[in-house]
Amino acid sequence: MNLIKKSMSVYLCGPTVYDDIHVGNLRGIIIFDAIFEYLEKDKSVRINFLHNITDIDDKIIEKSLELRISEHELTEKYARQYLEILKIFNIKKPTKIVKVTQKMEEIIKYITILEKKGFTYYNENNDLVFNTSKISNYGIISGQKKELLMQKNNKNTKSNNDFVLWKITKKGLTFASPFGFGRPGWHTECAALIYDYFGENSLDLHGGGVDLIFPHHENENAQHFALSQNPISKNWFRVGIVNLNGKKMAKSLQNVILAKDFAKKYNPDIIRNIFLSINPTAPINLTDEIIKNHKKIIEKYEKVFFDWYFDTKNADIEKSSAVLDLFVEGKFAKANFLISELIKQKETAILRNIFTKLRFNFTKKILKPESLKKIKIWKQLNDEGKSDQANKIREELWKMFQNS
């Protein structure tokens, strides 16, 4: 991917806010957070980053009925908690976060255009459906053959892959539209938000999970292509699934570590480092052992970050960029190998720059000005060969740094 340009249009599929999010939900946005910090600060790239929050969905309806509260009350609670989680995990807020219900007028307009251009039909339930047979390159996103996809089925559509743009229903939150009272389909929500925010042009980068390639990303692209004859995105950045002890992390399987619980038990930097240590498309299997190993790595990184105060060398920007470029290219394993080599070489200035760009929480720690005076005393004692006294001062400063 060539992402080095003056500005970038970016979209990342966000959470459905019917419950607390688990740490696996954070993989994509943490990776984007690290990459974008480097692109913005070192490469002067303007990131125009749109992120959605799905606040209308069958799961939301079911949960609100179960709890006997309104859908709005439910989604507001978990949307607020999601934004708080972003802060706790030191994730910079995207340029714009949009709730689906805030853009219902725009979504309805979007569907209306698709209908006027002849890409839709009504099924037996009076749902408005997108006709995928009208798209010449349907299947291009997922690499599937169109002739194999276009098959008759028993789900009340002409083709197995046709999908509902507007669902006629009386259940849960509904909206008035030219198509009847109901609500939009999930595939349309994302596509409509992208169209509203970025227009007919292709995104520079679209993120999400590998599990969304088909049908979600395929159907997003089909709608965008129908209106503009452009692909919805020039580049895709998809992250692999996150397993917990060998099983897929999913609320439906009751096999999750909630993000808020992880942050209470562990340093949030641990999950950031896990996500930045394994190539993004590869699956990750979280275990106690992996968490323990990365806890040690973060402790080492923090000590290296502190050691910079006692190093006289300047940062080699080229070496720093060589590592950070690998993260942009998705070559995380190679980038981490180079970080390990730099630690062996005690290149603390270079590493300090890398860790700061990767937005680890510990990089916010600093020594106060009065503490910096003690470094001069440490240096003098060290030069005089008084290592015991020098080490005592260094240990004292390390404790101050940890508590800052």
Short mmCIF file of C-alpha atoms in Angstrom, two decimals:
data_model
loop_
_atom_site.label_atom_id
_atom_site.label_comp_id
_atom_site.label_asym_id
_atom_site.label_seq_id
_atom_site.Cartn_x
_atom_site.Cartn_y
_atom_site.Cartn_z
CA MET A 1 0.00 0.00 0.00
CA ASN A 2 1.21 3.48 -0.84
CA LEU A 3 -0.15 5.60 1.99
CA ILE A 4 2.39 8.41 1.86
CA LYS A 5 0.41 11.32 0.40
CA LYS A 6 -0.74 14.78 1.48
CA SER A 7 -4.12 13.61 2.75
CA MET A 8 -5.89 10.30 3.31
CA SER A 9 -9.57 9.42 3.49
CA VAL A 10 -10.09 6.53 5.91
CA TYR A 11 -13.03 4.52 7.21
CA LEU A 12 -13.06 1.86 9.90
CA CYS A 13 -16.12 -0.24 10.76
CA GLY A 14 -17.04 0.48 14.37
CA PRO A 15 -18.80 -1.40 17.17
CA THR A 16 -22.47 -2.28 17.58
CA VAL A 17 -23.20 -0.74 20.97
CA TYR A 18 -25.48 -3.20 22.74
CA ASP A 19 -22.90 -4.36 25.32
CA ASP A 20 -19.34 -3.80 26.55
CA ILE A 21 -16.69 -4.27 23.87
CA HIS A 22 -14.00 -6.92 24.24
CA VAL A 23 -10.29 -6.43 23.58
CA GLY A 24 -10.55 -8.11 20.18
CA ASN A 25 -12.77 -5.23 19.03
CA LEU A 26 -9.81 -2.87 19.55
CA ARG A 27 -7.32 -4.55 17.22
CA GLY A 28 -8.10 -2.50 14.12
CA ILE A 29 -8.35 0.90 15.78
CA ILE A 30 -5.17 0.39 17.86
CA ILE A 31 -3.21 -0.47 14.71
CA PHE A 32 -4.65 2.54 12.89
CA ASP A 33 -3.81 4.70 15.92
CA ALA A 34 -0.14 3.70 15.80
CA ILE A 35 0.21 4.01 12.01
CA PHE A 36 -1.59 7.34 11.75
CA GLU A 37 0.48 8.95 14.51
CA TYR A 38 3.63 8.29 12.48
CA LEU A 39 2.09 9.36 9.17
CA GLU A 40 0.75 12.59 10.63
CA LYS A 41 3.78 13.59 12.72
CA ASP A 42 6.68 12.39 10.56
CA LYS A 43 5.21 12.29 7.04
CA SER A 44 2.88 15.32 7.31
CA VAL A 45 -0.10 13.30 6.07
CA ARG A 46 -3.53 14.73 6.89
CA ILE A 47 -5.73 11.86 8.06
CA ASN A 48 -9.47 12.30 7.51
CA PHE A 49 -10.68 9.36 9.58
CA LEU A 50 -14.37 8.41 9.75
CA HIS A 51 -15.49 5.82 12.29
CA ASN A 52 -19.07 4.65 12.78
CA ILE A 53 -21.04 3.46 15.77
CA THR A 54 -23.91 1.13 14.94
CA ASP A 55 -26.75 2.07 17.28
CA ILE A 56 -29.61 0.32 15.49
CA ASP A 57 -29.53 -3.45 15.16
CA ASP A 58 -31.44 -6.65 16.04
CA LYS A 59 -29.05 -7.32 18.94
CA ILE A 60 -29.78 -3.86 20.33
CA ILE A 61 -33.54 -4.45 20.11
CA GLU A 62 -33.26 -7.82 21.87
CA LYS A 63 -31.03 -6.46 24.64
CA SER A 64 -33.25 -3.42 25.28
CA LEU A 65 -36.32 -5.65 25.54
CA GLU A 66 -34.45 -7.96 27.91
CA LEU A 67 -33.42 -5.05 30.15
CA ARG A 68 -36.74 -3.22 29.70
CA ILE A 69 -35.09 0.04 28.71
CA SER A 70 -35.24 2.06 25.49
CA GLU A 71 -32.83 1.35 22.66
CA HIS A 72 -31.59 4.93 22.93
CA GLU A 73 -30.80 4.53 26.64
CA LEU A 74 -28.96 1.28 25.93
CA THR A 75 -26.89 2.57 23.01
CA GLU A 76 -26.04 5.89 24.69
CA LYS A 77 -24.63 4.00 27.66
CA TYR A 78 -22.38 1.73 25.61
CA ALA A 79 -21.39 4.41 23.11
CA ARG A 80 -20.14 6.56 26.01
CA GLN A 81 -18.29 3.57 27.44
CA TYR A 82 -16.67 2.90 24.06
CA LEU A 83 -15.34 6.47 23.89
CA GLU A 84 -14.02 6.09 27.42
CA ILE A 85 -12.26 2.86 26.44
CA LEU A 86 -10.52 4.73 23.61
CA LYS A 87 -9.12 7.14 26.21
CA ILE A 88 -8.04 4.39 28.59
CA PHE A 89 -6.14 2.59 25.83
CA ASN A 90 -4.58 5.88 24.65
CA ILE A 91 -6.34 5.72 21.28
CA LYS A 92 -6.62 9.08 19.59
CA LYS A 93 -10.22 9.92 18.73
CA PRO A 94 -10.92 9.60 14.97
CA THR A 95 -11.58 12.78 12.99
CA LYS A 96 -15.30 12.05 13.05
CA ILE A 97 -17.35 9.43 14.88
CA VAL A 98 -20.89 9.05 13.58
CA LYS A 99 -23.81 7.15 15.06
CA VAL A 100 -26.04 5.57 12.43
CA THR A 101 -29.23 7.08 13.88
CA GLN A 102 -27.72 10.57 13.48
CA LYS A 103 -27.54 10.08 9.72
CA MET A 104 -30.89 8.49 8.96
CA GLU A 105 -31.94 11.25 6.53
CA GLU A 106 -28.71 10.82 4.55
CA ILE A 107 -29.08 7.03 4.55
CA ILE A 108 -32.62 7.28 3.21
CA LYS A 109 -31.44 9.67 0.46
CA TYR A 110 -28.69 7.22 -0.42
CA ILE A 111 -31.12 4.32 -0.76
CA THR A 112 -33.45 6.54 -2.82
CA ILE A 113 -30.68 7.18 -5.35
CA LEU A 114 -30.00 3.44 -5.63
CA GLU A 115 -33.71 2.84 -6.24
CA LYS A 116 -33.99 5.57 -8.89
CA LYS A 117 -30.99 4.14 -10.73
CA GLY A 118 -32.65 0.73 -10.96
CA PHE A 119 -30.49 -1.31 -8.57
CA THR A 120 -33.33 -2.41 -6.30
CA TYR A 121 -36.53 -4.43 -6.05
CA TYR A 122 -39.12 -5.22 -3.38
CA ASN A 123 -39.37 -8.72 -1.97
CA GLU A 124 -42.52 -10.45 -0.71
CA ASN A 125 -42.18 -8.75 2.69
CA ASN A 126 -41.98 -5.34 0.96
CA ASP A 127 -38.37 -4.94 2.04
CA LEU A 128 -36.32 -2.95 -0.45
CA VAL A 129 -33.52 -5.22 -1.71
CA PHE A 130 -30.30 -4.52 -3.61
CA ASN A 131 -30.03 -6.50 -6.85
CA THR A 132 -26.43 -7.75 -6.99
CA SER A 133 -26.93 -9.14 -10.52
CA LYS A 134 -26.84 -5.52 -11.72
CA ILE A 135 -23.19 -5.19 -10.64
CA SER A 136 -20.78 -6.44 -13.30
CA ASN A 137 -17.87 -7.02 -10.93
CA TYR A 138 -19.74 -8.40 -7.92
CA GLY A 139 -17.33 -10.72 -6.11
CA ILE A 140 -14.22 -8.64 -6.84
CA ILE A 141 -13.62 -7.69 -3.20
CA SER A 142 -13.78 -11.25 -1.88
CA GLY A 143 -12.22 -12.84 -4.97
CA GLN A 144 -15.25 -14.98 -5.74
CA LYS A 145 -16.71 -15.81 -9.15
CA LYS A 146 -19.91 -13.95 -9.90
CA GLU A 147 -21.52 -16.89 -11.70
CA LEU A 148 -21.12 -19.04 -8.59
CA LEU A 149 -22.54 -16.37 -6.33
CA MET A 150 -25.66 -15.56 -8.35
CA GLN A 151 -27.83 -18.50 -7.37
CA LYS A 152 -31.52 -18.84 -6.56
CA ASN A 153 -32.29 -19.34 -2.89
CA ASN A 154 -35.08 -19.59 -0.36
CA LYS A 155 -34.46 -16.39 1.60
CA ASN A 156 -37.03 -14.30 -0.27
CA THR A 157 -34.60 -12.66 -2.71
CA LYS A 158 -33.84 -13.30 -6.37
CA SER A 159 -30.22 -14.21 -5.69
CA ASN A 160 -28.44 -15.76 -2.74
CA ASN A 161 -26.39 -12.59 -2.30
CA ASP A 162 -29.03 -9.90 -2.73
CA PHE A 163 -29.37 -8.00 0.53
CA VAL A 164 -31.90 -5.77 2.23
CA LEU A 165 -31.36 -2.02 1.96
CA TRP A 166 -34.48 -1.12 3.94
CA LYS A 167 -36.29 -3.56 6.20
CA ILE A 168 -40.03 -3.12 6.78
CA THR A 169 -40.64 -3.84 10.44
CA LYS A 170 -42.61 -2.72 13.48
CA LYS A 171 -40.13 -4.24 15.91
CA GLY A 172 -37.83 -1.84 17.72
CA LEU A 173 -36.83 1.63 16.58
CA THR A 174 -38.25 2.46 13.14
CA PHE A 175 -38.13 5.44 10.81
CA ALA A 176 -40.46 6.86 8.19
CA SER A 177 -39.18 6.60 4.63
CA PRO A 178 -40.44 6.50 1.02
CA PHE A 179 -40.08 2.71 1.30
CA GLY A 180 -42.28 2.41 4.38
CA PHE A 181 -41.65 2.38 8.14
CA GLY A 182 -38.56 0.41 9.03
CA ARG A 183 -34.81 0.71 9.26
CA PRO A 184 -31.72 0.33 7.06
CA GLY A 185 -29.67 -2.79 6.51
CA TRP A 186 -26.20 -3.03 8.03
CA HIS A 187 -24.30 -3.16 4.70
CA THR A 188 -26.05 0.03 3.62
CA GLU A 189 -25.33 1.93 6.82
CA CYS A 190 -21.56 1.84 6.27
CA ALA A 191 -21.75 2.50 2.52
CA ALA A 192 -24.13 5.44 3.01
CA LEU A 193 -21.95 7.04 5.70
CA ILE A 194 -18.89 6.78 3.45
CA TYR A 195 -20.83 8.29 0.52
CA ASP A 196 -22.17 11.12 2.71
CA TYR A 197 -18.75 11.98 4.11
CA PHE A 198 -16.45 11.36 1.14
CA GLY A 199 -18.73 11.43 -1.92
CA GLU A 200 -18.25 9.31 -5.04
CA ASN A 201 -14.47 9.08 -4.76
CA SER A 202 -12.75 5.95 -3.51
CA LEU A 203 -11.43 5.90 0.03
CA ASP A 204 -7.67 5.75 0.39
CA LEU A 205 -8.01 3.13 3.12
CA HIS A 206 -10.85 1.01 4.47
CA GLY A 207 -10.33 -1.01 7.63
CA GLY A 208 -12.17 -3.83 9.34
CA GLY A 209 -11.87 -7.47 10.27
CA VAL A 210 -11.06 -10.31 7.87
CA ASP A 211 -14.43 -11.78 8.83
CA LEU A 212 -16.14 -8.81 7.13
CA ILE A 213 -14.69 -9.39 3.64
CA PHE A 214 -17.80 -11.26 2.55
CA PRO A 215 -20.52 -10.26 2.49
CA HIS A 216 -20.11 -6.91 4.29
CA HIS A 217 -17.21 -5.32 2.39
CA GLU A 218 -18.37 -6.90 -0.87
CA ASN A 219 -21.82 -5.38 -0.45
CA GLU A 220 -20.47 -1.99 0.57
CA ASN A 221 -18.42 -1.95 -2.60
CA ALA A 222 -21.36 -3.06 -4.76
CA GLN A 223 -23.47 -0.11 -3.63
CA HIS A 224 -20.67 2.41 -4.06
CA PHE A 225 -19.80 1.04 -7.49
CA ALA A 226 -23.47 1.23 -8.49
CA LEU A 227 -23.54 4.97 -7.81
CA SER A 228 -20.06 6.04 -8.87
CA GLN A 229 -18.43 3.30 -10.99
CA ASN A 230 -15.56 3.57 -8.51
CA PRO A 231 -14.46 0.95 -5.96
CA ILE A 232 -15.32 2.02 -2.44
CA SER A 233 -11.63 1.93 -1.45
CA LYS A 234 -8.22 1.87 -3.14
CA ASN A 235 -6.66 -0.02 -0.23
CA TRP A 236 -7.93 -2.41 2.43
CA PHE A 237 -6.40 -3.01 5.85
CA ARG A 238 -8.05 -5.96 7.54
CA VAL A 239 -7.11 -7.49 10.85
CA GLY A 240 -7.28 -11.16 11.76
CA ILE A 241 -9.54 -12.63 14.41
CA VAL A 242 -8.57 -12.63 18.08
CA ASN A 243 -9.00 -15.95 19.88
CA LEU A 244 -9.02 -16.57 23.60
CA ASN A 245 -7.40 -19.82 24.71
CA GLY A 246 -7.85 -21.36 21.26
CA LYS A 247 -11.47 -20.33 20.66
CA LYS A 248 -12.85 -17.32 18.79
CA MET A 249 -13.36 -14.35 21.07
CA ALA A 250 -17.09 -13.66 20.82
CA LYS A 251 -19.83 -12.59 23.19
CA SER A 252 -22.17 -15.18 21.68
CA LEU A 253 -19.73 -17.90 22.80
CA GLN A 254 -19.21 -16.25 26.20
CA ASN A 255 -15.50 -16.34 25.44
CA VAL A 256 -14.24 -12.79 25.87
CA ILE A 257 -12.02 -10.48 27.87
CA LEU A 258 -13.89 -7.21 28.15
CA ALA A 259 -11.71 -4.18 27.40
CA LYS A 260 -12.67 -2.50 30.68
CA ASP A 261 -11.72 -5.64 32.64
CA PHE A 262 -8.40 -5.97 30.84
CA ALA A 263 -7.53 -2.36 31.71
CA LYS A 264 -8.32 -2.98 35.39
CA LYS A 265 -6.14 -6.08 35.58
CA TYR A 266 -3.30 -5.21 33.19
CA ASN A 267 -1.41 -2.29 31.71
CA PRO A 268 -3.34 -1.28 28.52
CA ASP A 269 0.03 -1.07 26.74
CA ILE A 270 0.20 -4.87 26.89
CA ILE A 271 -2.66 -5.40 24.43
CA ARG A 272 -1.29 -2.64 22.17
CA ASN A 273 2.05 -4.42 22.03
CA ILE A 274 0.42 -7.80 21.36
CA PHE A 275 -1.49 -6.28 18.42
CA LEU A 276 1.66 -4.54 17.11
CA SER A 277 3.84 -7.64 17.39
CA ILE A 278 1.94 -9.97 15.05
CA ASN A 279 1.30 -9.23 11.38
CA PRO A 280 -2.21 -7.70 11.24
CA THR A 281 -4.00 -10.29 9.10
CA ALA A 282 -2.76 -13.21 11.22
CA PRO A 283 -5.00 -14.58 13.97
CA ILE A 284 -3.98 -13.96 17.56
CA ASN A 285 -4.54 -16.45 20.35
CA LEU A 286 -4.63 -14.68 23.70
CA THR A 287 -3.47 -16.78 26.63
CA ASP A 288 -2.23 -16.00 30.13
CA GLU A 289 1.29 -16.87 28.97
CA ILE A 290 1.21 -14.41 26.05
CA ILE A 291 -0.13 -11.64 28.27
CA LYS A 292 2.59 -12.39 30.84
CA ASN A 293 5.33 -12.33 28.17
CA HIS A 294 4.17 -9.00 26.77
CA LYS A 295 3.94 -7.57 30.29
CA LYS A 296 7.68 -8.23 30.58
CA ILE A 297 8.29 -6.67 27.15
CA ILE A 298 6.43 -3.49 28.12
CA GLU A 299 8.42 -3.28 31.35
CA LYS A 300 11.60 -3.55 29.25
CA TYR A 301 10.37 -0.88 26.81
CA GLU A 302 9.54 1.48 29.65
CA LYS A 303 13.02 1.03 31.13
CA VAL A 304 14.59 1.73 27.73
CA PHE A 305 12.42 4.85 27.45
CA PHE A 306 13.74 5.98 30.84
CA ASP A 307 17.36 5.17 29.97
CA TRP A 308 17.25 7.85 27.28
CA TYR A 309 17.76 10.46 30.02
CA PHE A 310 21.25 9.05 30.54
CA ASP A 311 22.17 8.71 26.86
CA THR A 312 24.08 11.44 25.00
CA LYS A 313 23.40 10.13 21.47
CA ASN A 314 20.84 11.80 19.21
CA ALA A 315 18.10 9.84 17.45
CA ASP A 316 18.89 8.56 13.97
CA ILE A 317 15.68 9.56 12.19
CA GLU A 318 16.38 7.29 9.22
CA LYS A 319 16.68 4.21 11.47
CA SER A 320 13.54 5.22 13.29
CA SER A 321 11.63 5.70 10.02
CA ALA A 322 12.88 2.34 8.69
CA VAL A 323 11.14 0.60 11.60
CA LEU A 324 7.97 2.69 11.51
CA ASP A 325 7.64 2.25 7.74
CA LEU A 326 7.44 -1.51 8.34
CA PHE A 327 4.43 -0.98 10.60
CA VAL A 328 2.75 1.05 7.84
CA GLU A 329 3.45 -1.82 5.41
CA GLY A 330 1.95 -4.34 7.84
CA LYS A 331 5.30 -6.08 8.43
CA PHE A 332 4.98 -6.12 12.20
CA ALA A 333 7.17 -9.17 12.87
CA LYS A 334 10.11 -7.62 11.01
CA ALA A 335 9.59 -4.27 12.74
CA ASN A 336 9.69 -5.95 16.15
CA PHE A 337 12.86 -7.81 15.23
CA LEU A 338 14.53 -4.47 14.45
CA ILE A 339 13.28 -3.04 17.76
CA SER A 340 14.93 -5.97 19.56
CA GLU A 341 18.19 -5.27 17.71
CA LEU A 342 18.05 -1.59 18.65
CA ILE A 343 17.56 -2.54 22.31
CA LYS A 344 20.69 -4.74 22.14
CA GLN A 345 22.57 -1.80 20.60
CA LYS A 346 21.23 0.51 23.36
CA GLU A 347 19.88 2.99 20.80
CA THR A 348 17.62 4.63 23.37
CA ALA A 349 17.04 7.86 21.40
CA ILE A 350 15.82 5.95 18.34
CA LEU A 351 13.67 3.66 20.46
CA ARG A 352 12.19 6.59 22.37
CA ASN A 353 11.01 8.09 19.08
CA ILE A 354 9.58 4.74 17.91
CA PHE A 355 7.72 4.08 21.17
CA THR A 356 6.30 7.62 21.16
CA LYS A 357 5.01 7.24 17.59
CA LEU A 358 3.45 3.89 18.47
CA ARG A 359 1.56 5.78 21.20
CA PHE A 360 2.38 3.59 24.17
CA ASN A 361 0.90 4.99 27.37
CA PHE A 362 4.24 4.91 29.16
CA THR A 363 5.61 7.55 26.77
CA LYS A 364 3.55 10.14 28.66
CA LYS A 365 5.81 9.67 31.68
CA ILE A 366 8.45 12.34 32.23
CA LEU A 367 10.96 13.43 34.84
CA LYS A 368 10.19 16.80 36.37
CA PRO A 369 12.70 19.67 35.87
CA GLU A 370 13.95 19.37 39.46
CA SER A 371 14.64 15.67 38.86
CA LEU A 372 16.66 16.46 35.74
CA LYS A 373 19.20 18.31 37.92
CA LYS A 374 19.99 14.99 39.57
CA ILE A 375 21.04 13.56 36.20
CA LYS A 376 23.94 16.04 36.15
CA ILE A 377 24.94 14.84 39.60
CA TRP A 378 24.66 11.23 38.40
CA LYS A 379 26.91 12.01 35.42
CA GLN A 380 29.51 13.67 37.60
CA LEU A 381 29.57 10.76 40.04
CA ASN A 382 29.71 8.28 37.17
CA ASP A 383 32.64 10.13 35.57
CA GLU A 384 34.44 10.09 38.92
CA GLY A 385 33.99 6.33 39.16
CA LYS A 386 31.61 6.55 42.11
CA SER A 387 29.28 3.95 40.64
CA ASP A 388 27.50 3.00 43.88
CA GLN A 389 26.40 6.58 44.55
CA ALA A 390 25.56 7.11 40.86
CA ASN A 391 23.43 3.94 40.77
CA LYS A 392 21.56 5.03 43.89
CA ILE A 393 20.56 8.29 42.21
CA ARG A 394 19.54 6.44 39.04
CA GLU A 395 17.33 4.05 41.02
CA GLU A 396 15.74 7.00 42.80
CA LEU A 397 15.01 8.69 39.46
CA TRP A 398 13.59 5.44 38.05
CA LYS A 399 11.05 5.29 40.87
CA MET A 400 10.12 8.94 40.26
CA PHE A 401 9.70 8.21 36.56
CA GLN A 402 7.49 5.19 37.18
CA ASN A 403 5.23 7.22 39.44
CA SER A 404 5.03 10.26 37.17
#
